[in-house]
Short mmCIF file of C-alpha atoms and ligand atoms in Angstrom, two decimals:
data_model
loop_
_atom_site.label_atom_id
_atom_site.label_comp_id
_atom_site.label_asym_id
_atom_site.label_seq_id
_atom_site.Cartn_x
_atom_site.Cartn_y
_atom_site.Cartn_z
CA MET A 1 114.58 89.67 90.38
CA ILE A 2 111.27 88.93 92.07
CA ILE A 3 109.03 91.87 92.85
CA ALA A 4 106.01 91.21 95.04
CA LEU A 5 102.92 93.29 95.64
CA TYR A 6 101.35 93.47 99.11
CA PRO A 7 97.91 95.09 98.73
CA GLY A 8 95.50 96.22 101.41
CA SER A 9 93.42 99.01 102.88
CA PHE A 10 95.91 99.71 105.67
CA ASP A 11 93.60 102.09 107.52
CA PRO A 12 96.00 102.46 109.24
CA VAL A 13 99.04 100.17 109.11
CA THR A 14 99.38 98.00 112.22
CA LYS A 15 102.35 96.08 113.61
CA GLY A 16 100.71 92.99 112.08
CA HIS A 17 100.92 94.53 108.59
CA LEU A 18 104.45 95.70 109.32
CA ASP A 19 105.47 92.19 110.37
CA ILE A 20 104.20 90.79 107.04
CA ALA A 21 105.94 93.61 105.12
CA CYS A 22 109.29 92.97 106.88
CA ARG A 23 109.11 89.23 106.29
CA ALA A 24 108.13 89.68 102.63
CA ALA A 25 110.88 92.26 102.12
CA ARG A 26 113.41 89.68 103.32
CA LEU A 27 112.08 87.06 100.90
CA PHE A 28 111.66 89.15 97.74
CA ASP A 29 114.06 91.48 95.96
CA ARG A 30 111.52 94.29 96.01
CA LEU A 31 108.20 94.74 97.74
CA ILE A 32 105.58 97.18 96.57
CA ILE A 33 102.88 97.89 99.11
CA GLY A 34 99.66 98.84 97.34
CA VAL A 35 97.28 101.01 99.35
CA TYR A 36 93.78 100.56 97.90
CA ASP A 37 92.06 103.91 97.64
CA THR A 38 88.38 102.97 97.88
CA PRO A 39 87.79 99.91 100.07
CA GLU A 40 84.17 99.31 101.03
CA LYS A 41 84.68 100.43 104.61
CA LYS A 42 84.47 103.66 106.52
CA LEU A 43 88.00 105.03 106.45
CA MET A 44 89.71 107.06 109.16
CA PHE A 45 92.62 108.09 106.92
CA SER A 46 92.76 109.40 103.36
CA THR A 47 94.71 107.44 100.77
CA ALA A 48 97.60 109.94 100.96
CA GLU A 49 97.66 109.64 104.77
CA ARG A 50 97.63 105.82 104.65
CA VAL A 51 100.50 105.87 102.14
CA ALA A 52 102.47 108.36 104.26
CA LEU A 53 101.95 106.34 107.48
CA PHE A 54 103.10 103.09 105.87
CA SER A 55 106.06 104.86 104.19
CA GLU A 56 107.21 106.32 107.51
CA ALA A 57 106.83 102.95 109.25
CA THR A 58 108.98 101.19 106.59
CA ARG A 59 111.60 103.90 106.08
CA THR A 60 114.40 101.54 107.23
CA LEU A 61 113.49 98.93 104.59
CA PRO A 62 115.33 99.98 101.41
CA ASN A 63 113.58 97.54 99.06
CA VAL A 64 110.04 98.56 100.05
CA GLU A 65 107.97 101.14 98.21
CA ILE A 66 104.44 102.28 99.04
CA ARG A 67 102.07 103.11 96.18
CA PRO A 68 98.37 104.00 96.13
CA PHE A 69 96.15 102.17 93.66
CA SER A 70 92.59 102.26 92.41
CA GLY A 71 90.59 99.78 90.37
CA LEU A 72 91.27 96.09 90.19
CA LEU A 73 94.23 94.58 92.00
CA ILE A 74 95.04 92.45 88.96
CA SER A 75 95.22 95.57 86.76
CA PHE A 76 97.60 97.24 89.20
CA ALA A 77 99.73 94.06 89.33
CA ARG A 78 99.85 93.95 85.52
CA GLU A 79 100.71 97.65 85.32
CA LEU A 80 103.62 97.03 87.71
CA LYS A 81 104.57 93.83 85.83
CA VAL A 82 104.39 91.95 89.12
CA ASP A 83 103.23 88.35 89.23
CA THR A 84 103.41 87.66 92.96
CA VAL A 85 100.87 88.97 95.44
CA VAL A 86 101.43 88.79 99.18
CA ARG A 87 98.73 88.69 101.85
CA GLY A 88 98.77 88.03 105.58
CA LEU A 89 96.53 85.38 107.12
CA ARG A 90 95.33 85.49 110.68
CA VAL A 91 92.49 83.13 111.55
CA SER A 92 89.88 81.08 109.72
CA ASN A 93 87.73 84.14 108.86
CA ASP A 94 90.66 85.59 106.96
CA PHE A 95 91.15 82.32 105.15
CA GLU A 96 87.64 82.25 103.69
CA PHE A 97 87.89 85.83 102.41
CA GLU A 98 91.42 85.32 101.09
CA PHE A 99 90.46 82.05 99.44
CA ASP A 100 87.52 83.61 97.58
CA MET A 101 89.61 86.61 96.55
CA ALA A 102 92.46 84.36 95.40
CA MET A 103 90.12 82.18 93.33
CA LEU A 104 88.51 85.22 91.72
CA ASN A 105 91.87 86.83 90.97
CA ARG A 106 93.17 83.55 89.58
CA LYS A 107 90.24 83.38 87.16
CA LEU A 108 90.77 87.01 86.14
CA ALA A 109 94.58 86.79 85.95
CA PRO A 110 95.91 83.20 85.91
CA GLU A 111 99.51 84.45 85.75
CA LEU A 112 99.22 86.03 89.20
CA GLU A 113 100.50 83.89 92.10
CA LEU A 114 99.37 84.47 95.69
CA ILE A 115 101.66 83.88 98.64
CA CYS A 116 100.10 84.05 102.08
CA PHE A 117 102.16 84.66 105.19
CA MET A 118 100.76 83.30 108.44
CA ALA A 119 100.48 86.17 110.88
CA SER A 120 102.92 85.88 113.77
CA PRO A 121 101.24 84.61 116.96
CA GLU A 122 101.55 87.98 118.72
CA TYR A 123 99.57 89.66 115.93
CA GLN A 124 96.91 87.00 115.27
CA PHE A 125 94.18 89.03 116.94
CA LEU A 126 95.18 92.43 115.59
CA SER A 127 93.03 94.42 113.16
CA ALA A 128 93.12 98.05 112.08
CA SER A 129 89.42 98.45 112.88
CA MET A 130 89.92 97.19 116.43
CA MET A 131 92.81 99.62 116.88
CA LYS A 132 90.59 102.55 115.84
CA GLU A 133 87.84 101.44 118.21
CA VAL A 134 90.22 101.00 121.15
CA ALA A 135 91.78 104.43 120.48
CA ARG A 136 88.34 106.07 120.24
CA LEU A 137 87.47 104.55 123.62
CA GLY A 138 90.65 105.85 125.21
CA GLY A 139 92.65 102.60 125.26
CA ASP A 140 96.42 102.31 124.81
CA ILE A 141 97.38 101.01 121.35
CA THR A 142 101.14 101.61 121.54
CA ALA A 143 101.91 97.86 121.58
CA PHE A 144 99.94 97.24 118.39
CA VAL A 145 100.69 100.02 115.90
CA PRO A 146 103.90 101.87 114.91
CA ALA A 147 104.69 105.03 116.90
CA ASN A 148 103.81 107.38 114.01
CA VAL A 149 100.40 105.70 113.75
CA VAL A 150 99.71 106.11 117.49
CA LYS A 151 100.22 109.84 117.02
CA ALA A 152 98.10 110.00 113.86
CA ILE A 153 95.19 108.05 115.36
CA LYS A 154 95.25 110.21 118.50
CA SER A 155 94.98 113.36 116.44
CA LYS A 156 92.09 111.92 114.34
CA VAL A 157 90.25 110.87 117.49
CA ALA A 158 90.76 114.31 119.04
CA ALA A 159 89.42 115.95 115.85
CA GLU A 160 86.30 113.73 115.96
CA ARG A 161 85.39 115.11 119.41
O1 PNS B 201 93.16 95.21 103.78
P1 PNS B 201 91.99 94.65 103.04
O2 PNS B 201 90.80 95.58 103.14
O3 PNS B 201 91.65 93.25 103.47
O4 PNS B 201 92.44 94.59 101.49
C1 PNS B 201 91.55 94.15 100.51
C2 PNS B 201 92.09 94.49 99.10
C3 PNS B 201 92.39 95.96 98.99
C4 PNS B 201 93.37 93.69 98.85
C5 PNS B 201 91.00 94.05 98.08
O5 PNS B 201 89.79 94.64 98.43
C6 PNS B 201 91.36 94.44 96.65
O6 PNS B 201 92.19 93.80 96.03
N1 PNS B 201 90.72 95.51 96.15
C7 PNS B 201 90.96 96.02 94.81
C8 PNS B 201 89.73 95.82 93.92
C9 PNS B 201 89.67 94.40 93.42
O7 PNS B 201 90.56 93.92 92.73
N2 PNS B 201 88.57 93.68 93.77
C10 PNS B 201 88.40 92.30 93.39
C11 PNS B 201 89.05 91.36 94.39
S1 PNS B 201 88.25 91.44 95.98
#
């Protein structure tokens, strides 16, 4: 049984993240999505909210579980006894960041294998930060994030005003 860990900030989950999660869930027996609690970015959603949004968006995928984590990714992977990490890759900028992170993680935990999924063409340009900006500026994000996230972002944006 192969269990994979898909970590990220997911602030909030987009259809790009969801696409990677669905494809990974088809490939592995179980997929644990790790929502990192303290990324170095200004967050719109709390950890509990990010977990709840991703859980709702994946409720039809029986082998997917969403878990918050803090500290090092390799420690969380070891705690879960998982040796496969999944990440999505969009364009070259992603590659450089992912490459550095993979090399660092490999040094820290050589037993951990990284599998990168190429983002589907329709989601190559998508980022959670762009979605928040577009929503704040009144744009329509329904094509890019799950329906529950559209609702959640709208209510955050309304509360900011
Ligand atoms: O969605 P993101 O922000 O690109 O995800 C980045 C994430 C959460 C996977 C990465 O920052 C991470 O693994 N953080 C946990 C802390 C850690 O292990 N840091 C060392 C590797 S960068």
